[in-house]
PDB file of C-alpha atoms in Angstrom:
ATOM      1  CA  MET O   1       0.000   0.000   0.000  1.00 35.00           C
ATOM      2  CA  VAL O   2       1.120   3.527  -0.755  1.00 35.00           C
ATOM      3  CA  ARG O   3       0.135   6.802   0.821  1.00 36.00           C
ATOM      4  CA  GLY O   4       1.518  10.204  -0.079  1.00 35.00           C
ATOM      5  CA  HIS O   5       0.767  13.695  -1.281  1.00 31.00           C
ATOM      6  CA  GLY O   6      -0.340  14.772  -4.738  1.00 34.00           C
ATOM      7  CA  VAL O   7      -0.941  18.081  -6.386  1.00 31.00           C
ATOM      8  CA  LYS O   8      -4.329  17.338  -7.910  1.00 34.00           C
ATOM      9  CA  THR O   9      -7.407  18.543  -6.054  1.00 35.00           C
ATOM     10  CA  CYS O  10     -11.098  17.759  -6.268  1.00 36.00           C
ATOM     11  CA  ALA O  11     -11.871  21.282  -7.401  1.00 36.00           C
ATOM     12  CA  ALA O  12      -9.954  20.689 -10.617  1.00 34.00           C
ATOM     13  CA  LEU O  13     -12.469  18.155 -11.893  1.00 34.00           C
ATOM     14  CA  GLU O  14     -15.766  18.913 -13.605  1.00 38.00           C
ATOM     15  CA  ASP O  15     -17.608  15.577 -13.840  1.00 46.00           C
ATOM     16  CA  LYS O  16     -20.927  15.162 -12.059  1.00 72.00           C
ATOM     17  CA  VAL O  17     -20.564  14.348  -8.389  1.00 84.00           C
ATOM     18  CA  LEU O  18     -21.516  10.821  -7.324  1.00 90.00           C
ATOM     19  CA  LEU O  19     -23.297  10.775  -3.968  1.00 90.00           C
ATOM     20  CA  LEU O  20     -22.606   7.507  -2.146  1.00 93.00           C
ATOM     21  CA  PRO O  21     -24.146   5.068  -1.602  1.00 94.00           C
ATOM     22  CA  ASP O  22     -27.282   6.172  -3.511  1.00 91.00           C
ATOM     23  CA  GLY O  23     -25.458   6.971  -6.746  1.00 92.00           C
ATOM     24  CA  LEU O  24     -24.019   3.467  -7.083  1.00 95.00           C
ATOM     25  CA  HIS O  25     -27.403   2.092  -8.117  1.00 93.00           C
ATOM     26  CA  SER O  26     -27.004   3.871 -11.476  1.00 92.00           C
ATOM     27  CA  PHE O  27     -23.196   3.784 -11.733  1.00 93.00           C
ATOM     28  CA  ALA O  28     -21.865   1.672 -14.614  1.00 92.00           C
ATOM     29  CA  GLY O  29     -19.795  -1.193 -13.242  1.00 94.00           C
ATOM     30  CA  ALA O  30     -21.427  -1.245  -9.801  1.00 96.00           C
ATOM     31  CA  GLU O  31     -24.022  -3.738  -8.605  1.00 96.00           C
ATOM     32  CA  ALA O  32     -25.810  -3.945  -5.276  1.00 97.00           C
ATOM     33  CA  ILE O  33     -25.168  -7.221  -3.462  1.00 97.00           C
ATOM     34  CA  MET O  34     -27.526  -6.342  -0.616  1.00 97.00           C
ATOM     35  CA  THR O  35     -28.926  -3.085   0.762  1.00 96.00           C
ATOM     36  CA  SER O  36     -31.169  -1.842   3.542  1.00 95.00           C
ATOM     37  CA  GLY O  37     -31.689   1.907   3.529  1.00 91.00           C
ATOM     38  CA  ARG O  38     -28.237   3.472   3.420  1.00 88.00           C
ATOM     39  CA  ALA O  39     -26.556   0.353   4.758  1.00 96.00           C
ATOM     40  CA  GLY O  40     -25.375  -2.004   2.077  1.00 97.00           C
ATOM     41  CA  ILE O  41     -22.741  -3.910   0.152  1.00 98.00           C
ATOM     42  CA  PHE O  42     -21.869  -3.179  -3.488  1.00 98.00           C
ATOM     43  CA  HIS O  43     -19.667  -5.009  -5.980  1.00 98.00           C
ATOM     44  CA  LYS O  44     -17.648  -2.832  -8.367  1.00 97.00           C
ATOM     45  CA  LEU O  45     -15.985  -4.212 -11.498  1.00 97.00           C
ATOM     46  CA  LEU O  46     -14.378  -1.847 -14.029  1.00 97.00           C
ATOM     47  CA  HIS O  47     -12.740  -2.925 -17.287  1.00 96.00           C
ATOM     48  CA  GLN O  48     -12.340   0.537 -18.840  1.00 95.00           C
ATOM     49  CA  ASP O  49     -10.484   3.643 -17.674  1.00 95.00           C
ATOM     50  CA  ALA O  50     -12.361   5.785 -15.156  1.00 94.00           C
ATOM     51  CA  PHE O  51     -10.617   9.101 -14.552  1.00 92.00           C
ATOM     52  CA  GLY O  52     -11.895  11.968 -12.424  1.00 90.00           C
ATOM     53  CA  THR O  53     -14.814  10.232 -10.705  1.00 91.00           C
ATOM     54  CA  GLU O  54     -15.784  12.790  -8.056  1.00 90.00           C
ATOM     55  CA  PHE O  55     -17.850  11.604  -5.106  1.00 91.00           C
ATOM     56  CA  PHE O  56     -19.190  12.363  -1.640  1.00 88.00           C
ATOM     57  CA  SER O  57     -19.552   9.580   0.903  1.00 90.00           C
ATOM     58  CA  ASN O  58     -22.773  10.274   2.777  1.00 86.00           C
ATOM     59  CA  VAL O  59     -22.211   7.444   5.276  1.00 90.00           C
ATOM     60  CA  PRO O  60     -19.031   5.731   6.542  1.00 94.00           C
ATOM     61  CA  CYS O  61     -17.622   3.474   3.838  1.00 95.00           C
ATOM     62  CA  LEU O  62     -15.115   0.643   3.688  1.00 96.00           C
ATOM     63  CA  ALA O  63     -13.660  -0.346   0.319  1.00 96.00           C
ATOM     64  CA  TYR O  64     -11.798  -3.628  -0.126  1.00 96.00           C
ATOM     65  CA  VAL O  65      -9.885  -4.119  -3.388  1.00 96.00           C
ATOM     66  CA  LEU O  66      -9.923  -7.688  -4.707  1.00 96.00           C
ATOM     67  CA  ARG O  67      -7.798  -6.922  -7.767  1.00 96.00           C
ATOM     68  CA  GLY O  68      -6.430  -3.930  -9.598  1.00 97.00           C
ATOM     69  CA  ARG O  69      -5.260  -0.548  -8.380  1.00 96.00           C
ATOM     70  CA  GLU O  70      -7.138   2.714  -7.771  1.00 96.00           C
ATOM     71  CA  THR O  71      -5.908   6.186  -6.813  1.00 96.00           C
ATOM     72  CA  PHE O  72      -7.861   8.618  -4.625  1.00 95.00           C
ATOM     73  CA  PHE O  73      -7.367  12.354  -4.093  1.00 92.00           C
ATOM     74  CA  ASP O  74      -9.047  14.202  -1.247  1.00 87.00           C
ATOM     75  CA  ALA O  75      -9.967  17.882  -1.077  1.00 77.00           C
ATOM     76  CA  ASP O  76      -6.530  18.768   0.329  1.00 78.00           C
ATOM     77  CA  GLY O  77      -4.749  17.139  -2.611  1.00 82.00           C
ATOM     78  CA  GLU O  78      -3.587  14.150  -0.575  1.00 88.00           C
ATOM     79  CA  GLU O  79      -3.156  11.017  -2.667  1.00 92.00           C
ATOM     80  CA  THR O  80      -3.973   7.475  -1.574  1.00 93.00           C
ATOM     81  CA  VAL O  81      -3.189   4.480  -3.780  1.00 94.00           C
ATOM     82  CA  VAL O  82      -5.206   1.352  -3.012  1.00 95.00           C
ATOM     83  CA  ALA O  83      -4.055  -1.978  -4.454  1.00 95.00           C
ATOM     84  CA  SER O  84      -5.230  -5.583  -4.315  1.00 95.00           C
ATOM     85  CA  GLY O  85      -5.709  -6.693  -0.707  1.00 93.00           C
ATOM     86  CA  ASP O  86      -5.895  -3.166   0.719  1.00 93.00           C
ATOM     87  CA  THR O  87      -8.754  -1.807   2.802  1.00 93.00           C
ATOM     88  CA  LEU O  88      -9.707   1.883   2.648  1.00 94.00           C
ATOM     89  CA  LEU O  89     -11.904   3.550   5.263  1.00 93.00           C
ATOM     90  CA  VAL O  90     -13.734   6.683   4.105  1.00 94.00           C
ATOM     91  CA  PRO O  91     -15.578   8.844   6.676  1.00 91.00           C
ATOM     92  CA  ARG O  92     -19.065  10.205   6.177  1.00 87.00           C
ATOM     93  CA  HIS O  93     -19.423  13.575   4.419  1.00 83.00           C
ATOM     94  CA  HIS O  94     -16.050  13.130   2.709  1.00 87.00           C
ATOM     95  CA  HIS O  95     -15.235  14.519  -0.746  1.00 86.00           C
ATOM     96  CA  MET O  96     -12.791  12.594  -2.949  1.00 91.00           C
ATOM     97  CA  VAL O  97     -11.849  11.880  -6.557  1.00 93.00           C
ATOM     98  CA  SER O  98     -10.920   8.419  -7.812  1.00 94.00           C
ATOM     99  CA  GLU O  99      -8.899   7.466 -10.875  1.00 95.00           C
ATOM    100  CA  PHE O 100      -8.443   4.057 -12.464  1.00 95.00           C
ATOM    101  CA  SER O 101      -6.347   3.016 -15.453  1.00 95.00           C
ATOM    102  CA  SER O 102      -7.101  -0.311 -17.113  1.00 94.00           C
ATOM    103  CA  GLU O 103      -3.552  -0.707 -18.449  1.00 94.00           C
ATOM    104  CA  THR O 104      -2.704  -3.327 -15.819  1.00 88.00           C
ATOM    105  CA  GLY O 105      -6.079  -5.078 -15.891  1.00 95.00           C
ATOM    106  CA  PRO O 106      -9.564  -4.628 -14.412  1.00 97.00           C
ATOM    107  CA  LEU O 107     -10.466  -3.167 -11.034  1.00 98.00           C
ATOM    108  CA  GLU O 108     -12.633  -5.225  -8.709  1.00 98.00           C
ATOM    109  CA  ALA O 109     -13.672  -4.033  -5.268  1.00 98.00           C
ATOM    110  CA  VAL O 110     -16.411  -4.524  -2.714  1.00 98.00           C
ATOM    111  CA  LEU O 111     -17.827  -1.432  -0.989  1.00 98.00           C
ATOM    112  CA  PHE O 112     -19.463  -1.575   2.436  1.00 98.00           C
ATOM    113  CA  PHE O 113     -21.667   1.223   3.796  1.00 98.00           C
ATOM    114  CA  PHE O 114     -22.517   1.329   7.494  1.00 96.00           C
ATOM    115  CA  ASN O 115     -25.565   2.907   9.102  1.00 92.00           C
ATOM    116  CA  ASP O 116     -25.611   4.156  12.682  1.00 89.00           C
ATOM    117  CA  ALA O 117     -27.227   0.991  14.054  1.00 89.00           C
ATOM    118  CA  VAL O 118     -24.409  -1.264  12.825  1.00 93.00           C
ATOM    119  CA  ILE O 119     -21.717   1.088  14.133  1.00 91.00           C
ATOM    120  CA  THR O 120     -23.404   1.446  17.530  1.00 87.00           C
ATOM    121  CA  ASP O 121     -23.763  -2.323  17.937  1.00 90.00           C
ATOM    122  CA  PHE O 122     -20.126  -2.901  16.973  1.00 91.00           C
ATOM    123  CA  LEU O 123     -18.813  -0.311  19.430  1.00 88.00           C
ATOM    124  CA  ALA O 124     -21.008  -1.750  22.179  1.00 83.00           C
ATOM    125  CA  ALA O 125     -19.749  -5.283  21.502  1.00 88.00           C
ATOM    126  CA  THR O 126     -16.076  -4.318  21.485  1.00 85.00           C
ATOM    127  CA  SER O 127     -13.970  -2.189  23.770  1.00 70.00           C
ATOM    128  CA  HIS O 128     -10.512  -0.770  23.139  1.00 64.00           C
ATOM    129  CA  GLY O 129     -10.218   1.400  26.211  1.00 56.00           C
ATOM    130  CA  VAL O 130     -10.490   4.604  24.175  1.00 54.00           C
ATOM    131  CA  THR O 131     -12.414   7.379  25.912  1.00 47.00           C
ATOM    132  CA  ALA O 132     -12.009  10.094  23.249  1.00 45.00           C
ATOM    133  CA  ALA O 133     -12.033   9.429  19.527  1.00 50.00           C
ATOM    134  CA  PRO O 134      -9.900  11.736  17.361  1.00 55.00           C
ATOM    135  CA  ARG O 135     -11.311  13.145  14.160  1.00 57.00           C
ATOM    136  CA  SER O 136     -11.572  10.380  11.577  1.00 57.00           C
ATOM    137  CA  LYS O 137     -10.086  10.642   8.115  1.00 68.00           C
ATOM    138  CA  THR O 138      -9.389   8.192   5.333  1.00 80.00           C
ATOM    139  CA  ALA O 139      -7.381   5.234   6.626  1.00 80.00           C
ATOM    140  CA  LEU O 140      -5.599   2.595   4.598  1.00 82.00           C
ATOM    141  CA  PHE O 141      -4.393  -0.765   5.867  1.00 77.00           C
ATOM    142  CA  ALA O 142      -3.493  -4.147   4.453  1.00 76.00           C
ATOM    143  CA  GLY O 143      -5.987  -6.983   4.551  1.00 76.00           C
ATOM    144  CA  SER O 144      -5.495 -10.651   5.378  1.00 84.00           C
ATOM    145  CA  PRO O 145      -6.109 -13.993   3.628  1.00 88.00           C
ATOM    146  CA  SER O 146      -9.224 -14.616   5.740  1.00 91.00           C
ATOM    147  CA  LEU O 147     -10.591 -11.158   4.947  1.00 92.00           C
ATOM    148  CA  ARG O 148      -9.977 -11.698   1.244  1.00 94.00           C
ATOM    149  CA  GLU O 149     -11.832 -15.014   1.321  1.00 95.00           C
ATOM    150  CA  TYR O 150     -14.751 -13.467   3.183  1.00 95.00           C
ATOM    151  CA  VAL O 151     -15.110 -10.434   0.918  1.00 96.00           C
ATOM    152  CA  GLY O 152     -14.497 -12.361  -2.303  1.00 96.00           C
ATOM    153  CA  ALA O 153     -17.282 -14.819  -1.518  1.00 96.00           C
ATOM    154  CA  LEU O 154     -19.977 -12.180  -0.998  1.00 97.00           C
ATOM    155  CA  PRO O 155     -20.747 -11.477  -4.697  1.00 95.00           C
ATOM    156  CA  ARG O 156     -20.817 -15.197  -5.496  1.00 95.00           C
ATOM    157  CA  VAL O 157     -23.082 -16.138  -2.589  1.00 96.00           C
ATOM    158  CA  TYR O 158     -25.525 -13.239  -2.360  1.00 96.00           C
ATOM    159  CA  SER O 159     -25.786 -11.571  -5.794  1.00 90.00           C
ATOM    160  CA  GLY O 160     -29.308 -11.851  -7.157  1.00 90.00           C
ATOM    161  CA  LEU O 161     -30.873 -12.659  -3.792  1.00 93.00           C
ATOM    162  CA  GLN O 162     -33.328 -10.443  -1.923  1.00 93.00           C
ATOM    163  CA  ALA O 163     -31.571  -9.966   1.407  1.00 95.00           C
ATOM    164  CA  SER O 164     -33.569  -8.965   4.470  1.00 96.00           C
ATOM    165  CA  PRO O 165     -32.542  -5.952   6.591  1.00 95.00           C
ATOM    166  CA  ALA O 166     -31.498  -8.396   9.314  1.00 96.00           C
ATOM    167  CA  LEU O 167     -29.133 -10.187   6.920  1.00 97.00           C
ATOM    168  CA  VAL O 168     -27.618  -6.920   5.688  1.00 97.00           C
ATOM    169  CA  LYS O 169     -26.958  -5.840   9.259  1.00 96.00           C
ATOM    170  CA  SER O 170     -25.498  -9.209  10.247  1.00 97.00           C
ATOM    171  CA  LYS O 171     -23.066  -9.328   7.298  1.00 97.00           C
ATOM    172  CA  LEU O 172     -21.833  -5.789   7.941  1.00 98.00           C
ATOM    173  CA  PHE O 173     -21.474  -6.564  11.646  1.00 96.00           C
ATOM    174  CA  GLU O 174     -19.584  -9.781  10.874  1.00 96.00           C
ATOM    175  CA  LEU O 175     -17.210  -7.900   8.575  1.00 96.00           C
ATOM    176  CA  LEU O 176     -16.392  -5.367  11.301  1.00 96.00           C
ATOM    177  CA  LEU O 177     -15.723  -8.113  13.845  1.00 95.00           C
ATOM    178  CA  LEU O 178     -13.442  -9.894  11.371  1.00 94.00           C
ATOM    179  CA  LEU O 179     -11.553  -6.695  10.611  1.00 92.00           C
ATOM    180  CA  ASP O 180     -11.217  -5.983  14.316  1.00 91.00           C
ATOM    181  CA  LEU O 181      -9.461  -9.321  14.855  1.00 90.00           C
ATOM    182  CA  HIS O 182      -6.693  -8.288  12.435  1.00 86.00           C
ATOM    183  CA  ASP O 183      -6.509  -4.600  13.356  1.00 85.00           C
ATOM    184  CA  ARG O 184      -3.801  -4.603  16.022  1.00 82.00           C
ATOM    185  CA  GLU O 185      -3.469  -0.807  15.981  1.00 82.00           C
ATOM    186  CA  GLY O 186      -7.164  -0.242  16.635  1.00 84.00           C
ATOM    187  CA  GLN O 187      -7.645   2.243  13.811  1.00 85.00           C
ATOM    188  CA  LEU O 188     -10.979   0.706  12.771  1.00 89.00           C
ATOM    189  CA  TRP O 189     -12.424   1.148  16.260  1.00 88.00           C
ATOM    190  CA  ARG O 190     -11.168   4.722  16.560  1.00 86.00           C
ATOM    191  CA  PHE O 191     -12.521   5.522  13.098  1.00 88.00           C
ATOM    192  CA  LEU O 192     -15.995   4.209  13.913  1.00 89.00           C
ATOM    193  CA  ALA O 193     -16.025   5.775  17.391  1.00 85.00           C
ATOM    194  CA  HIS O 194     -15.592   9.188  15.816  1.00 81.00           C
ATOM    195  CA  GLU O 195     -18.131   8.457  13.096  1.00 84.00           C
ATOM    196  CA  ASN O 196     -20.600   7.493  15.820  1.00 77.00           C
ATOM    197  CA  SER O 197     -20.045  10.831  17.561  1.00 70.00           C
ATOM    198  CA  GLU O 198     -20.575  12.767  14.306  1.00 66.00           C
ATOM    199  CA  ARG O 199     -23.910  11.278  13.286  1.00 68.00           C
ATOM    200  CA  GLY O 200     -27.086  13.303  12.893  1.00 65.00           C
ATOM    201  CA  ARG O 201     -27.795  16.590  11.195  1.00 69.00           C
ATOM    202  CA  ARG O 202     -24.945  18.781  10.031  1.00 76.00           C
ATOM    203  CA  ASN O 203     -24.805  22.551  10.238  1.00 83.00           C
ATOM    204  CA  ILE O 204     -26.617  23.623   7.092  1.00 89.00           C
ATOM    205  CA  LYS O 205     -24.496  26.747   6.578  1.00 88.00           C
ATOM    206  CA  GLN O 206     -21.279  24.728   6.784  1.00 82.00           C
ATOM    207  CA  VAL O 207     -22.602  22.166   4.299  1.00 83.00           C
ATOM    208  CA  MET O 208     -23.630  24.773   1.744  1.00 89.00           C
ATOM    209  CA  ARG O 209     -20.527  26.932   1.999  1.00 86.00           C
ATOM    210  CA  ALA O 210     -18.273  23.894   1.688  1.00 81.00           C
ATOM    211  CA  HIS O 211     -20.107  22.378  -1.290  1.00 83.00           C
ATOM    212  CA  ALA O 212     -21.811  25.283  -3.078  1.00 87.00           C
ATOM    213  CA  LEU O 213     -19.918  24.608  -6.323  1.00 84.00           C
ATOM    214  CA  ALA O 214     -20.592  20.869  -6.399  1.00 81.00           C
ATOM    215  CA  ASP O 215     -22.871  19.471  -9.090  1.00 78.00           C
ATOM    216  CA  LEU O 216     -25.568  18.375  -6.637  1.00 82.00           C
ATOM    217  CA  SER O 217     -29.352  18.567  -6.602  1.00 84.00           C
ATOM    218  CA  VAL O 218     -31.388  19.949  -3.703  1.00 89.00           C
ATOM    219  CA  ALA O 219     -32.173  16.345  -2.740  1.00 84.00           C
ATOM    220  CA  ASP O 220     -28.431  15.590  -2.666  1.00 81.00           C
ATOM    221  CA  TYR O 221     -27.757  18.578  -0.415  1.00 85.00           C
ATOM    222  CA  ALA O 222     -30.568  17.411   1.865  1.00 84.00           C
ATOM    223  CA  ARG O 223     -28.961  13.972   2.194  1.00 77.00           C
ATOM    224  CA  LEU O 224     -25.544  15.523   2.818  1.00 76.00           C
ATOM    225  CA  SER O 225     -26.994  17.571   5.665  1.00 80.00           C
ATOM    226  CA  GLY O 226     -28.813  14.598   7.198  1.00 76.00           C
ATOM    227  CA  ARG O 227     -32.304  15.941   6.467  1.00 81.00           C
ATOM    228  CA  SER O 228     -35.345  15.112   4.392  1.00 84.00           C
ATOM    229  CA  VAL O 229     -35.910  17.416   1.403  1.00 88.00           C
ATOM    230  CA  SER O 230     -38.807  19.222   3.075  1.00 90.00           C
ATOM    231  CA  THR O 231     -36.882  19.722   6.333  1.00 90.00           C
ATOM    232  CA  PHE O 232     -33.821  20.867   4.414  1.00 91.00           C
ATOM    233  CA  GLN O 233     -35.804  23.465   2.476  1.00 93.00           C
ATOM    234  CA  ARG O 234     -37.424  24.762   5.667  1.00 92.00           C
ATOM    235  CA  ASP O 235     -34.113  24.924   7.581  1.00 92.00           C
ATOM    236  CA  PHE O 236     -32.394  26.492   4.579  1.00 94.00           C
ATOM    237  CA  LYS O 237     -34.970  29.284   4.344  1.00 93.00           C
ATOM    238  CA  ARG O 238     -34.573  29.907   8.066  1.00 91.00           C
ATOM    239  CA  ALA O 239     -30.750  30.007   7.824  1.00 93.00           C
ATOM    240  CA  PHE O 240     -30.337  32.019   4.597  1.00 93.00           C
ATOM    241  CA  GLY O 241     -33.632  33.838   4.160  1.00 93.00           C
ATOM    242  CA  GLU O 242     -34.174  32.482   0.633  1.00 94.00           C
ATOM    243  CA  VAL O 243     -34.725  29.222  -1.221  1.00 94.00           C
ATOM    244  CA  PRO O 244     -31.736  26.975  -2.113  1.00 94.00           C
ATOM    245  CA  SER O 245     -31.915  27.569  -5.879  1.00 92.00           C
ATOM    246  CA  VAL O 246     -31.613  31.351  -5.508  1.00 93.00           C
ATOM    247  CA  TRP O 247     -28.767  31.123  -2.995  1.00 94.00           C
ATOM    248  CA  LEU O 248     -26.845  28.568  -5.073  1.00 93.00           C
ATOM    249  CA  ARG O 249     -27.192  30.612  -8.241  1.00 92.00           C
ATOM    250  CA  ARG O 250     -25.805  33.713  -6.552  1.00 93.00           C
ATOM    251  CA  ALA O 251     -22.987  31.791  -4.820  1.00 93.00           C
ATOM    252  CA  ARG O 252     -21.879  30.275  -8.127  1.00 93.00           C
ATOM    253  CA  LEU O 253     -22.082  33.594  -9.949  1.00 94.00           C
ATOM    254  CA  ASP O 254     -20.017  35.225  -7.189  1.00 93.00           C
ATOM    255  CA  HIS O 255     -17.416  32.518  -7.715  1.00 92.00           C
ATOM    256  CA  ALA O 256     -17.549  33.164 -11.464  1.00 93.00           C
ATOM    257  CA  ARG O 257     -17.034  36.894 -10.885  1.00 93.00           C
ATOM    258  CA  ASP O 258     -13.892  36.148  -8.868  1.00 92.00           C
ATOM    259  CA  MET O 259     -12.589  34.056 -11.772  1.00 92.00           C
ATOM    260  CA  VAL O 260     -13.439  36.816 -14.261  1.00 92.00           C
ATOM    261  CA  ILE O 261     -11.559  39.358 -12.163  1.00 90.00           C
ATOM    262  CA  ASP O 262      -8.584  37.006 -11.987  1.00 86.00           C
ATOM    263  CA  GLY O 263      -8.561  37.230 -15.790  1.00 80.00           C
ATOM    264  CA  LYS O 264      -6.853  33.933 -16.619  1.00 82.00           C
ATOM    265  CA  GLU O 265      -9.585  31.445 -17.533  1.00 88.00           C
ATOM    266  CA  PRO O 266     -11.646  31.435 -20.759  1.00 93.00           C
ATOM    267  CA  ILE O 267     -15.275  32.450 -20.269  1.00 94.00           C
ATOM    268  CA  ALA O 268     -16.483  28.984 -21.303  1.00 93.00           C
ATOM    269  CA  ASP O 269     -14.349  27.368 -18.584  1.00 92.00           C
ATOM    270  CA  ILE O 270     -15.636  29.838 -16.007  1.00 93.00           C
ATOM    271  CA  ALA O 271     -19.197  28.991 -17.012  1.00 91.00           C
ATOM    272  CA  LEU O 272     -18.551  25.282 -16.420  1.00 90.00           C
ATOM    273  CA  ALA O 273     -16.877  25.974 -13.074  1.00 87.00           C
ATOM    274  CA  ALA O 274     -19.974  27.921 -12.027  1.00 89.00           C
ATOM    275  CA  GLY O 275     -22.271  25.054 -12.979  1.00 86.00           C
ATOM    276  CA  PHE O 276     -23.484  26.354 -16.365  1.00 88.00           C
ATOM    277  CA  SER O 277     -23.212  23.903 -19.258  1.00 85.00           C
ATOM    278  CA  ASP O 278     -24.464  26.583 -21.687  1.00 91.00           C
ATOM    279  CA  THR O 279     -22.058  29.536 -21.992  1.00 93.00           C
ATOM    280  CA  SER O 280     -24.683  31.873 -23.460  1.00 94.00           C
ATOM    281  CA  HIS O 281     -27.015  31.109 -20.556  1.00 93.00           C
ATOM    282  CA  PHE O 282     -24.154  31.867 -18.165  1.00 93.00           C
ATOM    283  CA  ILE O 283     -23.440  35.212 -19.838  1.00 94.00           C
ATOM    284  CA  LYS O 284     -27.110  36.228 -19.568  1.00 94.00           C
ATOM    285  CA  ALA O 285     -27.242  35.215 -15.902  1.00 93.00           C
ATOM    286  CA  TYR O 286     -23.983  37.054 -15.205  1.00 92.00           C
ATOM    287  CA  LYS O 287     -25.272  40.232 -16.840  1.00 93.00           C
ATOM    288  CA  PHE O 288     -28.544  40.021 -14.929  1.00 93.00           C
ATOM    289  CA  GLN O 289     -26.645  39.657 -11.644  1.00 92.00           C
ATOM    290  CA  PHE O 290     -23.865  42.208 -12.203  1.00 92.00           C
ATOM    291  CA  ASP O 291     -25.270  44.539 -14.918  1.00 92.00           C
ATOM    292  CA  HIS O 292     -22.535  43.650 -17.429  1.00 91.00           C
ATOM    293  CA  THR O 293     -21.222  40.593 -19.233  1.00 93.00           C
ATOM    294  CA  PRO O 294     -18.019  38.808 -18.160  1.00 92.00           C
ATOM    295  CA  LYS O 295     -16.194  40.272 -21.170  1.00 91.00           C
ATOM    296  CA  GLN O 296     -17.387  43.792 -20.363  1.00 90.00           C
ATOM    297  CA  HIS O 297     -16.290  43.284 -16.769  1.00 88.00           C
ATOM    298  CA  ARG O 298     -12.775  42.336 -17.883  1.00 87.00           C
ATOM    299  CA  LEU O 299     -12.548  45.247 -20.295  1.00 85.00           C
ATOM    300  CA  HIS O 300     -13.609  47.605 -17.536  1.00 82.00           C
ATOM    301  CA  LEU O 301     -10.866  46.247 -15.263  1.00 79.00           C
ATOM    302  CA  ALA O 302      -8.165  46.407 -17.947  1.00 67.00           C
TER     303      ALA O 302
END
């Protein structure tokens, strides 16, 4: 396993954001093995290159790579390379970008998503003498032959079956207990202890200011904040004094104005960065907001 620092950041990529685990149901190469609400197990098999896949993990996630090699970049530009046999822990509300090259063969992985009930039961059943859990972040550690056998069998045994919520919970719980047996440093327990302390609704202002430029729907923002759509819209109006669509439009246009003032990027690229696929539509919206077009703004500053 390899862990280091890279120069690429999530902000540099423009593809649509994949919200996990919900987005995996429509993601090419991913198949649900068993799910119950947001808890679930997915099998991922990629044969073609997949560069710049940007995603948010809405619940704690564990990814085990059966074969192949995948590279992840977080919002700080930190790079994590995950190879066959490695296990990657991704905290809830985490923003990353993944890249896969098929030059060395396909990528096969199994992704596990844990709800609060599974995490609470695991922490109650195990004790590591830790009274305070530090902030969790992505963690990478090597697997074991027994873990590989367990994970590798899941797609073969359960694919195509209609698993009950009780079975989903029991398989996720069993996986955590198996991992705990091999985790001598206790990083899994510390990771989940912090995730357990961070559950529930997030501060809506923090969520929006951190992710205003992401290609997300109102429903996606609601899930990120731990709310239903109706509750999110009500809390948003209370926090910002306007509806989400109006606030997002202005926030993205403000970002575009900063890029225009900087004077380095083409207008079409600025439009995409602000969430406008149509440049002419962007120019009209910009003029409506600031009383002049991006080009006029630059000429005025020159």
